Coordinates of C-alpha atoms and ligand atoms in Angstrom, one line a residue:
X1 CA -66.6 35.0 81.1
X2 CA -64.5 32.8 78.5
X3 CA -65.9 29.2 78.8
X4 CA -62.1 28.5 80.0
X5 CA -62.8 31.2 82.8
X6 CA -65.8 29.2 83.3
X7 CA -63.7 26.0 83.8
X8 CA -61.4 26.8 86.0
X9 CA -64.1 28.2 88.5
X10 CA -66.2 25.2 88.4
X11 CA -62.9 23.3 89.6
X12 CA -62.2 25.5 91.6
X13 CA -65.8 24.9 93.1
X14 CA -65.9 21.7 93.4
X15 CA -62.5 21.2 95.7
X16 CA -63.4 24.6 97.6
X17 CA -67.2 22.9 98.5
X18 CA -65.7 18.9 99.3
X19 CA -66.9 17.9 95.7
X20 CA -63.2 17.0 94.3
X21 CA -60.0 17.0 95.8
X22 CA -56.6 16.1 93.9
X23 CA -55.8 13.2 94.6
X24 CA -52.4 13.0 97.5
X25 CA -52.6 16.6 97.5
X26 CA -50.1 17.2 100.6
X27 CA -47.5 15.8 98.6
X28 CA -48.4 18.1 95.2
X29 CA -50.7 16.1 94.1
X30 CA -50.3 12.7 91.5
X31 CA -51.4 13.2 87.3
X32 CA -54.8 12.8 86.8
X33 CA -56.0 11.1 89.6
X34 CA -58.6 12.4 91.7
X35 CA -60.5 12.4 95.1
X36 CA -64.0 12.8 95.5
X37 CA -65.3 14.6 98.8
X38 CA -67.5 14.1 100.8
X39 CA -70.4 16.0 98.3
X40 CA -68.8 14.6 95.1
X41 CA -69.3 11.3 96.5
X42 CA -73.0 11.5 96.7
X43 CA -73.4 13.1 93.7
X44 CA -71.4 10.4 91.5
X45 CA -73.3 6.9 93.7
X46 CA -76.6 9.1 92.6
X47 CA -75.3 8.7 89.1
X48 CA -74.6 5.2 89.6
X49 CA -77.6 4.9 91.1
X50 CA -79.5 6.7 88.3
X51 CA -77.8 4.1 85.9
X52 CA -78.0 1.0 87.4
X53 CA -81.5 1.5 87.9
X54 CA -82.3 2.6 84.9
X55 CA -80.4 -0.9 83.3
X56 CA -80.5 -3.4 85.6
X57 CA -83.7 -3.0 87.1
X58 CA -86.3 -1.7 84.1
X59 CA -84.4 -4.6 81.9
X60 CA -85.9 -7.9 82.5
X61 CA -83.4 -9.4 80.6
X62 CA -80.4 -7.4 82.5
X63 CA -78.5 -8.5 85.6
X64 CA -75.3 -7.2 87.3
X65 CA -71.9 -8.5 87.8
X66 CA -69.2 -7.4 90.2
X67 CA -66.1 -8.5 88.7
X68 CA -62.2 -8.0 89.9
X69 CA -60.3 -5.4 88.4
X70 CA -57.0 -8.1 88.3
X71 CA -57.7 -11.1 85.1
X72 CA -55.7 -13.6 84.1
X73 CA -53.1 -12.1 81.9
X74 CA -54.3 -14.1 78.8
X75 CA -57.1 -12.0 79.1
X76 CA -55.7 -9.2 77.5
X77 CA -53.7 -11.0 75.0
X78 CA -57.5 -12.5 73.4
X79 CA -58.9 -9.3 74.1
X80 CA -56.4 -7.4 71.7
X81 CA -55.5 -5.1 74.3
X82 CA -51.8 -6.0 74.4
X83 CA -51.2 -5.5 71.2
X84 CA -53.2 -2.9 70.0
X85 CA -54.2 -0.8 73.1
X86 CA -52.6 2.0 72.1
X87 CA -52.5 5.6 71.5
X88 CA -50.0 7.6 69.4
X89 CA -47.6 10.3 71.1
X90 CA -45.6 13.2 69.9
X91 CA -43.4 15.3 71.6
X92 CA -42.7 19.1 71.2
X93 CA -39.1 18.9 71.9
X94 CA -39.2 22.6 72.8
X95 CA -41.4 22.3 75.4
X96 CA -40.5 18.6 76.5
X97 CA -44.2 18.5 76.2
X98 CA -46.6 15.0 75.1
X99 CA -49.4 15.2 73.2
X100 CA -51.6 12.4 71.0
X101 CA -51.2 12.9 68.1
X102 CA -54.8 12.4 67.6
X103 CA -55.6 14.5 69.4
X104 CA -53.7 17.5 68.1
X105 CA -55.6 17.3 64.8
X106 CA -59.2 16.2 66.1
X107 CA -58.5 19.5 67.7
X108 CA -57.2 22.0 64.9
X109 CA -60.5 20.4 62.1
X110 CA -62.5 21.4 66.2
X111 CA -61.5 25.1 65.5
X112 CA -62.4 24.9 62.2
X113 CA -65.7 24.1 63.0
X114 CA -65.6 26.9 65.3
X115 CA -64.4 29.8 62.8
X116 CA -67.9 28.3 60.5
X117 CA -70.2 28.2 63.9
X118 CA -68.7 32.2 63.9
X119 CA -69.3 32.9 60.4
X120 CA -72.8 31.5 60.5
X121 CA -73.4 33.5 64.0
X122 CA -72.4 36.7 62.4
X123 CA -74.2 36.2 59.3
X124 CA -77.7 35.1 61.3
X125 CA -77.2 38.8 63.4
X126 CA -76.7 40.1 60.2
X127 CA -79.4 39.2 57.7
X128 CA -81.7 39.1 60.8
X129 CA -85.1 37.6 60.3
X130 CA -85.0 36.8 56.7
X131 CA -81.7 34.3 57.5
X132 CA -81.6 31.0 55.2
X133 CA -79.1 29.0 57.3
X134 CA -79.3 26.2 54.7
X135 CA -78.5 28.1 52.1
X136 CA -75.9 30.3 53.7
X137 CA -74.3 27.4 54.9
X138 CA -74.0 25.8 51.1
X139 CA -72.9 28.6 49.4
X140 CA -71.4 31.5 51.5
X141 CA -67.3 31.6 49.6
X142 CA -65.7 31.6 53.2
X143 CA -67.3 28.4 54.6
X144 CA -67.3 26.2 51.6
X145 CA -63.6 27.1 51.2
X146 CA -63.0 26.0 55.8
X147 CA -65.5 23.1 54.9
X148 CA -62.9 22.1 52.0
X149 CA -59.8 22.6 53.8
X150 CA -61.3 20.7 57.0
X151 CA -62.8 17.9 55.2
X152 CA -59.2 17.0 53.5
X153 CA -58.1 16.8 56.2
X154 CA -60.7 15.0 57.7
X155 CA -60.3 12.4 55.1
X156 CA -56.5 11.9 55.7
X157 CA -56.1 11.2 59.4
X158 CA -59.1 9.4 59.1
X159 CA -57.3 6.7 56.7
X160 CA -53.8 7.3 58.4
X161 CA -55.2 6.4 62.1
X162 CA -56.8 3.5 60.4
X163 CA -53.1 2.3 58.5
X164 CA -51.4 3.0 61.8
X165 CA -49.7 5.6 59.8
X166 CA -47.4 7.4 61.9
X167 CA -45.2 9.3 59.0
X168 CA -48.5 10.8 57.4
X169 CA -49.8 11.6 61.0
X170 CA -46.8 13.7 61.8
X171 CA -47.1 15.1 58.4
X172 CA -51.1 16.2 59.0
X173 CA -49.4 18.3 62.0
X174 CA -47.2 19.8 59.8
X175 CA -48.9 21.0 57.6
X176 CA -51.8 22.2 59.2
X177 CA -49.0 24.1 61.0
X178 CA -50.1 22.9 64.5
X179 CA -48.0 24.5 67.1
X180 CA -47.2 23.3 70.5
X181 CA -50.0 26.0 73.0
X182 CA -46.8 25.4 75.9
X183 CA -43.6 26.6 73.3
X184 CA -45.3 27.9 70.2
X185 CA -43.1 26.3 68.3
X186 CA -44.5 23.2 65.7
X187 CA -40.5 21.2 66.2
X188 CA -42.0 17.8 66.8
X189 CA -40.4 14.8 66.6
X190 CA -41.5 11.0 65.1
X191 CA -44.8 10.1 66.1
X192 CA -44.6 6.5 68.8
X193 CA -46.8 4.4 69.9
X194 CA -47.3 3.7 73.7
X195 CA -49.5 1.2 75.4
X196 CA -52.0 3.0 78.2
X197 CA -52.1 -0.7 80.1
X198 CA -50.5 -0.3 83.7
X199 CA -49.5 -3.2 84.8
X200 CA -47.6 -5.1 88.0
X201 CA -46.7 -8.2 89.3
X202 CA -49.1 -11.1 91.3
X203 CA -46.6 -13.5 94.0
X204 CA -43.4 -12.2 94.8
X205 CA -40.1 -12.7 92.1
X206 CA -38.7 -15.4 93.9
X207 CA -41.2 -18.0 93.0
X208 CA -42.1 -16.8 89.7
X209 CA -44.0 -13.6 89.4
X210 CA -46.2 -13.1 86.6
X211 CA -47.0 -9.3 84.8
X212 CA -50.2 -8.6 85.7
X213 CA -52.4 -5.5 83.9
X214 CA -55.2 -3.1 85.8
X215 CA -58.2 -3.7 83.4
X216 CA -58.3 -0.7 81.5
X217 CA -62.1 -1.2 81.0
X218 CA -64.4 -3.7 82.9
X219 CA -65.8 -5.7 80.1
X220 CA -63.3 -8.0 79.8
X221 CA -64.7 -9.5 82.8
X222 CA -68.0 -9.3 81.7
X223 CA -67.2 -11.3 78.6
X224 CA -65.1 -14.3 80.8
X225 CA -68.6 -14.6 82.6
X226 CA -70.7 -15.0 80.6
X227 CA -72.1 -19.0 80.5
X228 CA -71.7 -18.5 84.0
X229 CA -74.4 -15.8 84.1
X230 CA -76.3 -16.8 81.4
X231 CA -75.6 -20.4 82.9
X232 CA -76.8 -20.0 86.2
X233 CA -79.4 -17.1 85.3
X234 CA -81.0 -19.1 82.9
X235 CA -80.4 -16.3 80.6
X236 CA -82.1 -16.3 76.7
X237 CA -80.3 -14.1 74.3
X238 CA -81.1 -11.1 73.3
X239 CA -79.7 -10.3 77.2
X240 CA -77.8 -8.0 78.6
X241 CA -75.3 -7.7 81.9
X242 CA -74.5 -4.5 83.1
X243 CA -71.0 -3.8 85.5
X244 CA -70.3 -0.8 87.0
X245 CA -65.8 -0.6 87.9
X246 CA -62.4 1.0 88.0
X247 CA -60.4 1.0 85.1
X248 CA -57.0 2.0 84.5
X249 CA -55.1 3.9 81.6
X250 CA -52.5 4.6 81.6
X251 CA -53.2 8.2 80.0
X252 CA -50.2 9.9 77.9
X253 CA -52.3 13.6 78.3
X254 CA -53.5 13.6 81.2
X255 CA -56.0 16.8 81.1
X256 CA -59.3 18.2 81.6
X257 CA -59.7 17.7 84.9
X258 CA -61.5 14.5 85.8
X259 CA -62.5 14.1 82.3
X260 CA -59.0 12.4 81.3
X261 CA -58.1 10.6 84.6
X262 CA -55.9 7.3 85.1
X263 CA -57.9 6.0 87.2
X264 CA -61.7 6.2 86.7
X265 CA -64.8 4.4 86.4
X266 CA -66.8 2.7 84.1
X267 CA -70.7 2.2 83.7
X268 CA -70.9 -0.8 81.1
X269 CA -73.1 -3.4 79.5
X270 CA -72.5 -5.1 77.2
X271 CA -75.4 -6.7 75.1
X272 CA -75.6 -10.0 73.4
X273 CA -77.7 -10.9 70.6
X274 CA -78.2 -13.2 67.8
X275 CA -75.7 -12.6 65.1
X276 CA -77.3 -10.8 61.9
X277 CA -79.5 -8.4 64.5
X278 CA -76.8 -6.2 65.6
X279 CA -76.9 -3.6 64.0
X280 CA -80.3 -3.2 64.8
X281 CA -80.1 -3.8 68.6
X282 CA -77.1 -0.8 67.9
X283 CA -79.8 1.6 66.9
X284 CA -81.7 0.8 69.3
X285 CA -79.0 1.5 72.4
X286 CA -78.2 4.6 70.5
X287 CA -81.4 5.7 71.4
X288 CA -82.0 4.1 75.0
X289 CA -79.2 5.9 75.9
X290 CA -79.6 9.1 74.7
X291 CA -83.1 9.4 76.1
X292 CA -81.1 8.9 79.2
X293 CA -79.2 11.7 79.1
X294 CA -82.1 13.9 77.6
X295 CA -84.1 13.3 80.6
X296 CA -81.9 15.4 83.5
X297 CA -83.0 18.0 81.2
X298 CA -80.0 19.6 80.7
X299 CA -81.3 20.8 77.1
X300 CA -81.4 18.2 74.1
X301 CA -79.1 20.7 71.8
X302 CA -76.3 20.1 74.1
X303 CA -75.7 15.9 73.5
X304 CA -74.6 15.0 70.2
X305 CA -73.5 11.6 68.0
X306 CA -70.0 11.7 66.8
X307 CA -69.4 8.0 64.5
X308 CA -66.0 6.8 64.9
X309 CA -63.3 7.9 62.4
X310 CA -61.2 4.9 63.6
X311 CA -63.2 1.4 64.9
X312 CA -61.7 -0.1 67.9
X313 CA -60.0 -3.4 66.7
X314 CA -63.2 -5.0 67.8
X315 CA -65.8 -3.4 66.2
X316 CA -67.4 -2.9 63.1
X317 CA -69.6 0.3 64.5
X318 CA -69.1 2.8 66.7
X319 CA -71.0 6.2 68.4
X320 CA -70.3 9.0 70.5
X321 CA -72.8 10.4 73.2
X322 CA -70.6 13.8 73.3
X323 CA -71.5 16.5 75.9
X324 CA -71.1 20.1 74.9
X325 CA -68.6 20.8 78.0
X326 CA -67.7 24.1 78.7
X327 CA -64.1 23.2 76.8
X328 CA -66.6 22.0 73.9
X329 CA -68.7 18.7 72.3
X330 CA -66.7 15.7 73.8
X331 CA -67.4 12.1 74.0
X332 CA -69.2 10.7 77.6
X333 CA -70.5 7.7 76.3
X334 CA -69.8 5.0 73.5
X335 CA -72.1 2.5 71.9
X336 CA -70.1 0.3 70.5
X337 CA -70.9 -2.9 68.1
X338 CA -68.4 -5.7 69.4
X339 CA -69.1 -8.0 67.0
X340 CA -68.5 -11.7 68.2
X341 CA -64.7 -11.0 68.5
X342 CA -64.4 -11.1 72.5
X343 CA -66.5 -14.3 72.8
X344 CA -64.4 -15.7 69.8
X345 CA -60.8 -14.5 71.0
X346 CA -61.6 -16.0 74.5
X347 CA -62.8 -19.5 73.0
X348 CA -60.1 -19.5 71.1
X349 CA -57.4 -18.5 74.2
X350 CA -59.1 -20.2 76.8
X351 CA -59.7 -23.6 74.4
X352 CA -62.9 -23.1 76.3
X353 CA -66.2 -22.7 74.0
X354 CA -68.5 -19.2 74.4
X355 CA -71.6 -21.0 72.5
X356 CA -75.0 -20.4 73.7
X357 CA -77.6 -22.7 72.3
X358 CA -80.2 -21.0 70.9
X359 CA -83.8 -22.7 71.7
X360 CA -85.6 -20.7 69.0
X361 CA -83.9 -21.7 66.2
X362 CA -81.8 -25.0 67.1
X363 CA -78.2 -23.4 66.5
X364 CA -75.2 -23.1 68.4
X365 CA -73.9 -20.0 68.3
X366 CA -70.9 -17.3 69.8
X367 CA -73.1 -14.0 70.2
X368 CA -72.4 -11.0 69.2
X369 CA -72.4 -7.7 71.5
X370 CA -73.7 -4.3 71.4
X371 CA -71.9 -2.9 73.9
X372 CA -72.8 1.0 75.7
X373 CA -69.8 2.0 78.1
X374 CA -69.6 5.1 80.1
X375 CA -67.0 6.9 82.1
X376 CA -68.8 7.9 85.6
X377 CA -66.5 10.4 86.1
X378 CA -67.0 12.1 82.8
X379 CA -70.9 11.7 83.6
X380 CA -70.1 13.4 87.3
X381 CA -68.9 16.5 85.0
X382 CA -71.4 16.4 82.4
X383 CA -73.7 16.8 85.9
X384 CA -71.6 19.8 86.8
X385 CA -71.2 21.9 83.8
X386 CA -74.9 21.4 83.4
X387 CA -75.7 22.2 87.0
X388 CA -73.4 25.3 87.8
X389 CA -75.1 28.4 87.5
X390 CA -74.0 32.2 88.7
X391 CA -76.9 34.4 89.2
X392 CA -77.6 38.0 89.5
X393 CA -80.3 38.6 92.3
X394 CA -82.1 41.6 92.3
X395 CA -80.9 42.4 95.7
X396 CA -78.0 43.3 94.0
X397 CA -76.2 40.3 95.1
X398 CA -75.2 37.4 93.4
X399 CA -75.4 33.7 94.1
X400 CA -73.9 30.4 93.1
X401 CA -76.5 27.3 92.5
X402 CA -75.9 24.2 91.6
X403 CA -79.1 23.0 89.1
X404 CA -79.3 19.2 90.3
X405 CA -81.9 17.1 88.9
X406 CA -83.4 16.9 92.6
X407 CA -82.7 12.6 92.5
X408 CA -79.0 13.7 91.7
X409 CA -78.5 16.6 94.5
X410 CA -75.7 15.1 97.2
X411 CA -77.9 16.4 99.9
X412 CA -82.0 17.2 99.7
X413 CA -83.1 18.8 102.5
X414 CA -81.3 21.1 105.3
X415 CA -82.6 22.1 108.4
X416 CA -82.2 24.8 109.6
X417 CA -82.8 26.1 113.3
X418 CA -83.4 30.6 112.7
X419 CA -81.7 30.8 115.8
X420 CA -79.3 28.1 118.3
X421 CA -82.3 28.4 121.6
X422 CA -85.9 28.2 122.5
X423 CA -85.8 24.9 121.8
X424 CA -85.2 25.9 118.1
X425 CA -82.5 23.1 117.7
X426 CA -83.8 20.1 119.3
X427 CA -87.0 20.5 117.0
X428 CA -84.8 20.6 113.7
X429 CA -83.3 18.2 115.1
X430 CA -86.6 15.8 115.6
X431 CA -86.9 16.9 111.5
X432 CA -83.5 15.5 111.3
X433 CA -85.1 12.6 111.9
X434 CA -88.2 12.4 110.4
X435 CA -86.3 12.3 107.3
X436 CA -83.0 10.9 107.5
X437 CA -84.1 6.8 106.8
X438 CA -84.6 7.8 103.2
X439 CA -83.0 11.0 102.2
X440 CA -79.3 12.7 102.6
X441 CA -80.4 15.6 105.1
X442 CA -78.1 18.1 106.6
X443 CA -78.5 20.2 109.6
X444 CA -76.8 23.4 109.6
X445 CA -76.7 26.0 112.7
X446 CA -74.1 27.8 112.0
X447 CA -74.0 31.8 110.5
X448 CA -77.3 33.5 109.9
X449 CA -80.1 31.8 107.4
X450 CA -79.0 33.9 104.0
X451 CA -75.2 32.6 104.8
X452 CA -77.1 28.8 105.4
X453 CA -79.3 29.3 102.2
X454 CA -76.2 30.0 100.1
X455 CA -74.1 27.1 101.2
X456 CA -77.0 25.1 100.4
X457 CA -77.2 27.0 97.0
X458 CA -73.5 26.1 96.3
X459 CA -74.1 22.3 96.7
X460 CA -77.2 22.1 94.9
X461 CA -79.7 21.3 98.1
X462 CA -83.2 21.4 96.9
X463 CA -85.0 22.2 99.8
X464 CA -83.9 24.2 102.8
X465 CA -86.7 23.9 105.8
X466 CA -86.0 26.8 108.5
X467 CA -87.3 25.7 112.1
X468 CA -88.5 29.5 113.5
X469 CA -90.5 30.4 116.8
X470 CA -93.8 30.0 114.4
X471 CA -93.0 26.1 114.0
X472 CA -92.8 25.6 117.8
X473 CA -96.9 26.9 118.1
X474 CA -98.0 25.4 114.9
X475 CA -95.0 22.6 113.8
X476 CA -94.7 24.3 110.4
X477 CA -91.3 25.2 108.8
X478 CA -90.9 27.6 106.3
X479 CA -89.4 25.9 103.1
X480 CA -87.4 27.8 101.1
X481 CA -86.6 26.4 96.8
X482 CA -83.3 25.9 95.5
X483 CA -84.0 27.2 91.9
X484 CA -86.7 30.3 92.7
X485 CA -86.2 30.5 96.1
X486 CA -89.2 31.1 96.6
X487 CA -90.3 30.2 100.3
X488 CA -93.7 28.6 101.7
X489 CA -94.8 27.8 104.9
X490 CA -95.4 24.2 105.1
X491 CA -96.8 21.8 107.9
X492 CA -94.2 18.9 109.4
X493 CA -96.0 16.4 108.9
X494 CA -96.7 16.7 105.3
X495 CA -92.8 17.0 104.7
X496 CA -91.1 13.9 103.8
X497 CA -94.0 13.5 100.9
X498 CA -92.8 16.5 99.6
X499 CA -89.5 15.7 99.4
X500 CA -89.8 12.3 98.1
X501 CA -92.2 13.6 95.4
X502 CA -89.6 16.2 93.9
X503 CA -86.4 13.8 94.5
X504 CA -87.5 10.7 93.3
X505 CA -86.4 8.7 91.2
X506 CA -89.8 8.0 89.1
X507 CA -89.8 10.9 87.9
X508 CA -86.5 10.3 85.5
X509 CA -87.3 6.8 85.0
X510 CA -90.9 8.1 83.5
X511 CA -89.2 10.0 81.4
X512 CA -87.0 6.7 80.0
X513 CA -90.4 4.6 78.4
X514 CA -89.2 2.1 79.4
Ligands
ATP1 P1 -61.2 8.7 74.4 O1 -61.3 9.0 72.8 O2 -61.5 10.1 74.9 O3 -59.8 8.4 75.1 P2 -62.0 6.3 74.4 O4 -63.2 6.6 72.7 O5 -60.4 5.8 74.8 O6 -62.6 7.5 75.1 P3 -64.1 4.6 75.2 O7 -63.0 2.8 75.6 O8 -64.9 3.8 74.6 O9 -63.2 5.8 75.5 O10 -64.7 4.0 76.7 C1 -65.6 4.3 76.9 C2 -65.9 5.5 78.4 O11 -65.3 5.6 79.5 C3 -65.8 6.8 77.6 O12 -66.8 6.8 76.9 C4 -65.4 7.3 78.9 O13 -66.5 8.4 79.5 C5 -64.8 6.7 79.7 N1 -63.1 7.4 79.2 C6 -62.6 6.8 78.7 N2 -61.4 6.8 79.2 C7 -61.1 7.4 80.8 C8 -60.5 8.4 80.9 N3 -58.9 8.1 80.8 N4 -61.1 8.7 82.1 C9 -62.5 9.0 82.3 N5 -63.1 8.2 81.7 C10 -62.8 7.9 80.2

């Protein structure tokens, strides 16, 4: 199965099993807007909890905030979003399809990388044990040729992005012979800037409505509240403010399912530090955040850092944590050193002081900021892609199973009476009542137990508990484990502790060493 086929299956699975639906589907949906179904919302909430607790509970110097989506319009002038939150777009004249010029070039470079990796894999196969990968990469003429091609384009691309040189961006697209995937032609328009913010009107037009924006990032709510939180919480630098909330971007090309949406959710943490210490904190947060991803056990080799070619208008250092999605390594989280750009500009635009008095140095200053910014929906897609598994069974059958880390699973336990009679449903309900105050529990009595197991596998439920004749005699049940499909007999009074042990977040948190 190709990665493309796998991704299609994953998207279909998300819909079939109540994880993600297209928004307003009865009206044929709305571009790049999605709704989370009964299982999706549970998984999403669990992801948010994993993030929130590891930030706010496990760091004494990080507190939370919940700011509004609407903010005073001046916020976005001060933050630079009105003038600089743009993407370069280009249209193909034949297909009339619109693309991000930078993404077309990045995809072209990724294809070269793929070619190189294929060469290396071929050579590894050919040389077997004696293969010296480093030497091969350094000496193979084909690899060297591809690398040189890529490097030349990369240098031009980085410069064009930093200089906002759209003529050059277009020229790179032409020189690389990039064609529109729909029409197959290279009949491109000029490259133009496109502002990604959604705007709307507040107040009625008669009494002079104000144009306001739907926030394109949650961070500004934290910046404008910086002193409110610092003073009321008596916070001492370094300290952080964490927030989870919706953000909106009028993305030019919305594709790849919940990877790029027009309405999405962010989990952001702004960490306020003494000027001059920001690089040290940036490095520290890079490591902390990478450990958070890796603790989920999806394989360390599936993550990489990717430093930005073009720094955003506010940053002096920026890296992404990328995960290997079925469509390649892509950004899940950004770790940015934002300098004092935002606070200084808010000070300038509002006329209000944004300084902090440091009791240790006796100085007042505008703090520097290191932020960690992760999309809930991209994280959701990371977890779904990592968990989705198709297995051939010994019986010749096959099954689809979502191998979620147990703490994140939407449903922790399914309780299944073997048959719908002889007091089994009542006993099963007792078990549901025993567990439901602490865990999300499902009760299912329809179809054969085998079919019910499959349905629970498909939504990633770690435990199925079956009530049978013996249960009524000795108060034991069959517990079936999702990943191994192993079945063991367990006494009902041991169930709660067993589920707690396996599904607790504590297991994940301990791996973080915080
Ligand atoms: P990209 O380059 O993919 O457009 P970005 O660099 O603009 O992303 P940031 O501004 O750093 O993204 O936003 C922080 C995080 O918010 C991203 O790492 C991503 O997880 C999430 N995010 C950003 N845009 C979207 C979107 N349109 N849909 C879903 N998540 C998003």
